[in-house]
Tab-separated table of C-alpha atoms in Angstrom:
chain	number	residue	atom	x	y	z
I	1	MET	CA	7.826	-36.845	78.056
I	2	LYS	CA	7.131	-40.080	76.171
I	3	ARG	CA	9.272	-42.179	74.695
I	4	PHE	CA	9.032	-42.248	70.370
I	5	ILE	CA	8.038	-45.371	69.052
I	6	TRP	CA	8.432	-45.120	65.147
I	7	ARG	CA	5.837	-46.185	63.210
I	8	PRO	CA	4.985	-47.135	58.943
I	9	GLY	CA	4.060	-43.825	57.212
I	10	TYR	CA	5.925	-41.193	60.547
I	11	LEU	CA	7.946	-39.982	57.871
I	12	LEU	CA	5.132	-39.114	55.405
I	13	LEU	CA	3.495	-37.937	58.584
I	14	LEU	CA	5.962	-35.135	59.369
I	15	MET	CA	6.101	-34.388	55.699
I	16	THR	CA	2.523	-33.167	55.928
I	17	VAL	CA	2.689	-31.541	58.621
I	18	ALA	CA	5.725	-29.706	57.518
I	19	ALA	CA	4.332	-28.530	54.961
I	20	PRO	CA	2.278	-26.158	55.927
I	21	LEU	CA	4.143	-24.395	58.102
I	22	PHE	CA	6.746	-24.055	54.527
I	23	ALA	CA	4.256	-22.956	52.609
I	24	GLN	CA	2.489	-20.052	54.549
I	25	THR	CA	2.712	-16.447	53.891
I	26	GLN	CA	2.575	-14.122	56.253
I	27	PRO	CA	-0.424	-11.574	54.421
I	28	ASP	CA	0.163	-8.164	54.181
I	29	LEU	CA	-2.276	-6.999	56.692
I	30	ASN	CA	-2.098	-3.281	56.061
I	31	ALA	CA	-3.291	-3.968	52.049
I	32	ASN	CA	-5.937	-6.446	53.666
I	33	GLN	CA	-7.424	-4.175	54.717
I	34	THR	CA	-8.490	-2.750	51.148
I	35	PRO	CA	-11.978	-4.938	50.597
I	36	VAL	CA	-12.174	-7.008	47.256
I	37	ASN	CA	-15.923	-5.896	45.526
I	38	THR	CA	-17.052	-9.070	43.059
I	39	ALA	CA	-19.651	-7.980	40.505
I	40	VAL	CA	-23.111	-8.556	40.451
I	41	SER	CA	-24.323	-11.595	39.452
I	42	ALA	CA	-27.496	-12.280	37.951
I	43	SER	CA	-27.968	-15.194	38.329
I	44	ALA	CA	-27.451	-15.666	41.981
I	45	VAL	CA	-30.106	-12.321	42.083
I	46	ALA	CA	-32.397	-15.075	39.911
I	47	LEU	CA	-32.634	-17.353	42.563
I	48	ILE	CA	-33.116	-15.714	45.738
I	49	PRO	CA	-36.262	-17.559	46.292
I	50	LYS	CA	-39.333	-15.295	45.868
I	51	GLY	CA	-40.582	-12.945	49.112
I	52	PHE	CA	-36.369	-14.345	50.634
I	53	ARG	CA	-37.224	-12.110	54.346
I	54	PHE	CA	-33.720	-11.458	54.644
I	55	ALA	CA	-32.348	-10.511	58.273
I	56	HIS	CA	-32.052	-6.567	57.540
I	57	PRO	CA	-33.775	-5.670	54.630
I	58	GLY	CA	-31.396	-4.523	51.572
I	59	GLU	CA	-28.530	-6.558	53.267
I	60	LEU	CA	-27.042	-9.003	53.639
I	61	THR	CA	-25.996	-10.076	57.333
I	62	VAL	CA	-23.582	-12.844	58.050
I	63	ALA	CA	-21.800	-14.493	61.187
I	64	ILE	CA	-18.416	-14.241	61.147
I	65	SER	CA	-16.276	-15.890	64.202
I	66	ALA	CA	-15.819	-13.260	67.466
I	67	MET	CA	-12.396	-14.643	68.355
I	68	ASN	CA	-9.057	-13.239	66.634
I	69	SER	CA	-8.622	-16.687	64.218
I	70	PRO	CA	-5.923	-14.914	61.427
I	71	PRO	CA	-5.876	-15.745	58.625
I	72	LEU	CA	-9.824	-16.973	59.006
I	73	SER	CA	-11.377	-13.677	61.344
I	74	LEU	CA	-9.017	-10.817	63.450
I	75	LEU	CA	-9.670	-6.669	64.114
I	76	GLY	CA	-8.164	-4.698	61.591
I	77	ASN	CA	-6.064	-1.419	62.303
I	78	ASP	CA	-8.927	0.109	63.566
I	79	ASN	CA	-10.114	-2.258	65.809
I	80	LYS	CA	-13.646	-2.751	65.916
I	81	SER	CA	-13.534	-3.880	62.067
I	82	ARG	CA	-13.367	-7.762	61.194
I	83	ILE	CA	-10.757	-8.520	58.264
I	84	GLY	CA	-9.756	-11.609	56.865
I	85	SER	CA	-10.536	-14.510	54.424
I	86	ASP	CA	-13.765	-14.759	56.195
I	87	PRO	CA	-14.933	-11.657	56.286
I	88	ASP	CA	-13.529	-11.349	52.418
I	89	ILE	CA	-16.073	-14.123	51.445
I	90	ALA	CA	-18.501	-12.594	53.024
I	91	ARG	CA	-18.029	-9.488	51.200
I	92	LEU	CA	-18.169	-10.995	47.872
I	93	LEU	CA	-21.345	-13.451	48.602
I	94	ALA	CA	-22.698	-10.299	49.982
I	95	ASP	CA	-21.963	-8.250	46.742
I	96	GLY	CA	-22.719	-11.199	43.619
I	97	LEU	CA	-25.874	-10.331	45.306
I	98	GLY	CA	-26.481	-6.642	44.986
I	99	LEU	CA	-27.010	-6.617	48.564
I	100	LYS	CA	-25.063	-4.140	51.687
I	101	LEU	CA	-22.996	-6.346	53.380
I	102	ARG	CA	-23.419	-6.331	57.392
I	103	LEU	CA	-20.869	-8.395	59.424
I	104	VAL	CA	-21.625	-9.833	63.291
I	105	PRO	CA	-18.953	-11.073	65.139
I	106	VAL	CA	-20.136	-13.885	67.710
I	107	SER	CA	-19.257	-16.744	69.273
I	108	TRP	CA	-18.563	-20.688	68.238
I	109	GLU	CA	-21.768	-21.021	70.111
I	110	GLU	CA	-24.295	-18.244	69.283
I	111	TRP	CA	-24.315	-18.783	65.292
I	112	PRO	CA	-26.518	-22.081	65.659
I	113	LEU	CA	-29.696	-20.512	67.362
I	114	GLY	CA	-28.810	-17.190	64.891
I	115	ILE	CA	-29.284	-19.187	61.955
I	116	SER	CA	-32.158	-21.075	62.323
I	117	SER	CA	-34.110	-18.243	64.478
I	118	GLY	CA	-33.700	-16.329	61.339
I	119	ARG	CA	-30.863	-13.649	62.652
I	120	TYR	CA	-28.660	-13.590	60.117
I	121	ASP	CA	-28.524	-15.045	56.440
I	122	ALA	CA	-26.006	-17.022	57.174
I	123	ALA	CA	-22.790	-18.240	58.769
I	124	LEU	CA	-19.086	-17.921	57.596
I	125	VAL	CA	-17.887	-20.025	61.278
I	126	ASN	CA	-15.087	-21.963	59.893
I	127	ILE	CA	-18.111	-24.354	59.528
I	128	ALA	CA	-17.643	-27.814	57.795
I	129	VAL	CA	-20.578	-30.668	56.317
I	130	THR	CA	-21.692	-32.266	58.381
I	131	GLU	CA	-24.471	-35.454	58.071
I	132	ASP	CA	-25.455	-34.428	62.582
I	133	ARG	CA	-24.881	-30.528	60.321
I	134	LYS	CA	-27.384	-30.683	57.120
I	135	LYS	CA	-30.275	-32.069	59.535
I	136	LYS	CA	-30.527	-28.927	60.432
I	137	TYR	CA	-28.838	-26.663	57.743
I	138	ASP	CA	-27.883	-25.864	54.248
I	139	PHE	CA	-23.815	-25.828	52.850
I	140	ALA	CA	-22.255	-23.573	50.395
I	141	THR	CA	-19.012	-25.016	49.980
I	142	TYR	CA	-16.262	-22.491	49.616
I	143	ARG	CA	-13.339	-24.195	51.215
I	144	THR	CA	-10.932	-27.362	51.999
I	145	ASP	CA	-9.885	-28.039	55.631
I	146	SER	CA	-7.629	-30.233	57.779
I	147	LEU	CA	-7.860	-29.450	61.761
I	148	ALA	CA	-4.167	-29.252	63.494
I	149	LEU	CA	-2.737	-30.237	67.389
I	150	SER	CA	-0.453	-26.949	67.805
I	151	VAL	CA	1.549	-26.955	71.814
I	152	ARG	CA	4.366	-24.716	72.407
I	153	GLN	CA	7.174	-24.820	70.408
I	154	ASN	CA	8.992	-25.820	73.688
I	155	SER	CA	6.773	-28.479	74.297
I	156	PRO	CA	7.839	-31.978	74.418
I	157	ILE	CA	5.046	-32.991	72.631
I	158	ARG	CA	6.749	-34.660	69.265
I	159	GLN	CA	3.732	-35.946	66.882
I	160	ILE	CA	0.066	-36.860	67.654
I	161	ARG	CA	-0.823	-38.589	65.165
I	162	ASP	CA	-3.972	-40.963	67.094
I	163	ALA	CA	-5.965	-41.747	70.522
I	164	ARG	CA	-2.524	-42.882	72.313
I	165	ASP	CA	-0.390	-39.822	71.474
I	166	VAL	CA	-3.483	-37.475	73.228
I	167	SER	CA	-3.561	-39.937	76.754
I	168	GLY	CA	-3.388	-37.915	80.615
I	169	LEU	CA	-2.682	-34.358	77.128
I	170	LYS	CA	-4.820	-31.066	77.960
I	171	VAL	CA	-6.448	-30.030	74.654
I	172	VAL	CA	-8.289	-27.011	74.422
I	173	VAL	CA	-11.174	-27.960	72.064
I	174	GLY	CA	-13.853	-25.852	71.414
I	175	SER	CA	-17.278	-27.250	71.439
I	176	GLY	CA	-19.375	-28.639	69.850
I	177	THR	CA	-17.155	-28.572	67.514
I	178	ASN	CA	-15.813	-31.407	64.951
I	179	GLN	CA	-12.401	-31.817	67.166
I	180	GLU	CA	-14.094	-31.868	69.884
I	181	ARG	CA	-16.393	-34.796	69.089
I	182	ILE	CA	-12.583	-36.228	67.866
I	183	LEU	CA	-11.280	-36.303	71.468
I	184	LEU	CA	-13.651	-37.188	73.320
I	185	GLY	CA	-14.372	-40.345	70.246
I	186	TRP	CA	-10.010	-41.184	71.203
I	187	ASN	CA	-11.426	-40.337	74.252
I	188	GLN	CA	-13.358	-43.722	74.294
I	189	GLN	CA	-10.243	-45.614	72.650
I	190	ASN	CA	-7.927	-44.644	74.956
I	191	LYS	CA	-10.642	-45.934	77.929
I	192	ARG	CA	-11.092	-49.974	76.062
I	193	GLN	CA	-7.301	-49.976	76.255
I	194	HIS	CA	-7.186	-48.812	79.994
I	195	LEU	CA	-5.175	-44.948	78.899
I	196	PRO	CA	-5.146	-42.516	80.606
I	197	GLU	CA	-8.092	-39.540	78.680
I	198	ALA	CA	-7.536	-36.476	77.604
I	199	THR	CA	-9.496	-33.806	79.240
I	200	PRO	CA	-11.361	-30.711	77.331
I	201	VAL	CA	-10.238	-27.677	78.306
I	202	TYR	CA	-12.851	-25.177	76.538
I	203	LEU	CA	-11.682	-21.440	76.251
I	204	THR	CA	-13.043	-19.171	73.546
I	205	ASP	CA	-10.944	-16.023	73.948
I	206	ASP	CA	-8.278	-16.220	71.582
I	207	ALA	CA	-5.542	-14.631	74.441
I	208	ALA	CA	-6.669	-16.601	77.312
I	209	VAL	CA	-5.942	-19.546	74.521
I	210	ASN	CA	-2.418	-18.246	73.162
I	211	LEU	CA	-1.748	-18.155	77.347
I	212	ALA	CA	-2.869	-21.229	78.564
I	213	LEU	CA	-0.740	-22.808	75.813
I	214	LEU	CA	2.560	-20.951	75.890
I	215	SER	CA	2.965	-21.266	79.514
I	216	GLY	CA	2.188	-24.617	79.918
I	217	ARG	CA	-1.647	-24.959	81.815
I	218	VAL	CA	-2.459	-27.120	78.399
I	219	ASP	CA	-0.579	-28.694	76.618
I	220	VAL	CA	-2.422	-28.936	72.865
I	221	LEU	CA	-4.185	-26.676	71.332
I	222	PHE	CA	-7.207	-29.008	68.416
I	223	GLY	CA	-7.958	-26.393	65.328
I	224	PRO	CA	-8.487	-25.558	62.411
I	225	GLN	CA	-5.079	-25.773	60.097
I	226	SER	CA	-4.757	-22.897	58.933
I	227	ALA	CA	-5.231	-21.229	62.050
I	228	ALA	CA	-2.617	-23.061	63.290
I	229	SER	CA	0.406	-22.526	60.671
I	230	TYR	CA	-0.487	-18.975	60.094
I	231	LYS	CA	0.140	-18.941	64.195
I	232	ALA	CA	3.193	-21.262	63.561
I	233	ALA	CA	4.681	-19.279	60.743
I	234	LEU	CA	3.813	-15.980	62.843
I	235	THR	CA	5.082	-15.481	66.000
I	236	GLY	CA	7.394	-18.328	65.815
I	237	LYS	CA	6.315	-19.750	69.709
I	238	THR	CA	3.840	-22.499	68.757
I	239	ARG	CA	4.254	-25.590	66.296
I	240	VAL	CA	2.074	-27.961	64.562
I	241	VAL	CA	2.662	-30.941	65.204
I	242	GLY	CA	-0.538	-33.878	63.630
I	243	LEU	CA	-3.945	-32.466	61.746
I	244	GLY	CA	-7.223	-33.971	62.349
I	245	PRO	CA	-7.933	-37.813	60.016
I	246	LYS	CA	-10.382	-35.732	58.359
I	247	LEU	CA	-10.416	-33.644	55.991
I	248	ALA	CA	-13.278	-30.747	56.246
I	249	GLN	CA	-14.974	-29.155	53.680
I	250	VAL	CA	-15.871	-25.993	54.669
I	251	ALA	CA	-19.223	-24.187	54.467
I	252	VAL	CA	-21.709	-21.582	53.900
I	253	THR	CA	-24.069	-22.640	56.394
I	254	THR	CA	-28.030	-20.914	55.549
I	255	LYS	CA	-31.051	-21.743	58.347
I	256	LYS	CA	-32.566	-25.749	56.525
I	257	GLY	CA	-35.023	-25.785	53.223
I	258	ASN	CA	-34.972	-21.854	53.418
I	259	GLY	CA	-33.532	-21.849	49.411
I	260	LEU	CA	-31.166	-18.854	49.866
I	261	VAL	CA	-27.902	-21.266	49.510
I	262	TYR	CA	-28.465	-21.775	45.652
I	263	ALA	CA	-28.166	-18.241	45.283
I	264	LEU	CA	-25.027	-18.209	47.422
I	265	GLN	CA	-23.486	-20.988	45.887
I	266	ALA	CA	-24.559	-18.940	42.744
I	267	ALA	CA	-22.888	-15.789	43.559
I	268	LEU	CA	-19.471	-18.009	45.084
I	269	ASP	CA	-18.815	-19.609	41.927
I	270	SER	CA	-19.360	-16.957	40.084
I	271	SER	CA	-16.814	-13.937	42.119
I	272	ILE	CA	-15.059	-18.516	40.922
I	273	LYS	CA	-14.951	-17.704	37.093
I	274	ASN	CA	-14.119	-13.591	37.106
I	275	GLY	CA	-10.808	-14.031	39.454
I	276	THR	CA	-12.647	-12.287	42.878
I	277	TYR	CA	-12.265	-15.406	44.963
I	278	GLN	CA	-9.463	-16.406	44.040
I	279	GLN	CA	-8.221	-12.870	44.954
I	280	VAL	CA	-8.927	-14.145	48.188
I	281	MET	CA	-8.024	-16.714	48.930
I	282	THR	CA	-3.878	-15.914	48.044
I	283	ARG	CA	-3.828	-12.400	49.902
I	284	TRP	CA	-4.613	-14.419	52.630
I	285	GLY	CA	-1.921	-17.211	51.891
I	286	GLU	CA	-4.729	-20.452	51.889
I	287	GLN	CA	-4.687	-20.295	47.886
I	288	LYS	CA	-3.964	-24.378	48.199
I	289	GLU	CA	-6.942	-24.567	50.535
I	290	ALA	CA	-8.876	-23.300	47.466
I	291	VAL	CA	-12.493	-24.793	45.360
I	292	THR	CA	-12.307	-24.504	42.203
I	293	ALA	CA	-16.477	-24.594	42.410
I	294	SER	CA	-19.140	-24.219	44.129
I	295	LYS	CA	-21.363	-27.814	46.548
I	296	VAL	CA	-24.442	-27.660	48.019
I	297	ASN	CA	-24.627	-30.183	50.423
I	298	PRO	CA	-21.544	-32.478	49.488
I	299	PRO	CA	-20.728	-35.645	51.146
I	300	GLY	CA	-20.275	-34.788	55.553
I	301	ILE	CA	-18.546	-36.461	58.121
I	302	THR	CA	-19.620	-39.046	59.923
I	303	TYR	CA	-19.308	-39.786	63.925
């Protein structure tokens, strides 16, 4: 067990980390099976590029996470339908454009090629805007989020604040994610300080992640804060011990330069204006992460 060292701002850190946990209310999963629909937005429809070819005519095909990560995405009572805030946002987009919604569950590794090839019209897989990603994709923001570091409830780890705190630990991250980039950057810092590096562990199945964390085979899960807080409040088996160093602008992602992003932005703004967006965010306990307007390609995270 690491020796505790007091650092300036530690009390503020604890308050910041604890706030999402105590603020998290449990969504009514039965009630949330019922879709939230919104009105067609004439201004959004008018912004669909002339002659735009959707992946499936008359439909908005949206890639969402196949991994169970409530409240973002999870299986419904029928064990096959996807529910969660991301599917709900996708439905608002399709409704706003006057299209039928087609959801395609994908792994994190799948969405970039699917967007580039036109297999999906858009992706909602908790994708944060980064300057590197803006070179290949266009973004319309719909949520803000930070990253969280979670441990099992009986872990001796009390806080994770910087590179030194992950030294020598086994940390679950997704390949190609912001959390992986942060962890690898922390490893470089520890290497320069002659400290043991953290070991990245790549798991893509939620059940495998939970088993590895609760059994002690890994020490830390590094992922979206909203999912981490939800899981901690729901099961009581995990707790959040730190937040990532960068605040993320989470966005609907489209192929660079095809023009669809402006129609999606207008559809989002229409749902914000008529209140259906707020209804979605509130029913999934994400109202504190809501935006007041969607932004296209805002300044992204840099490394």
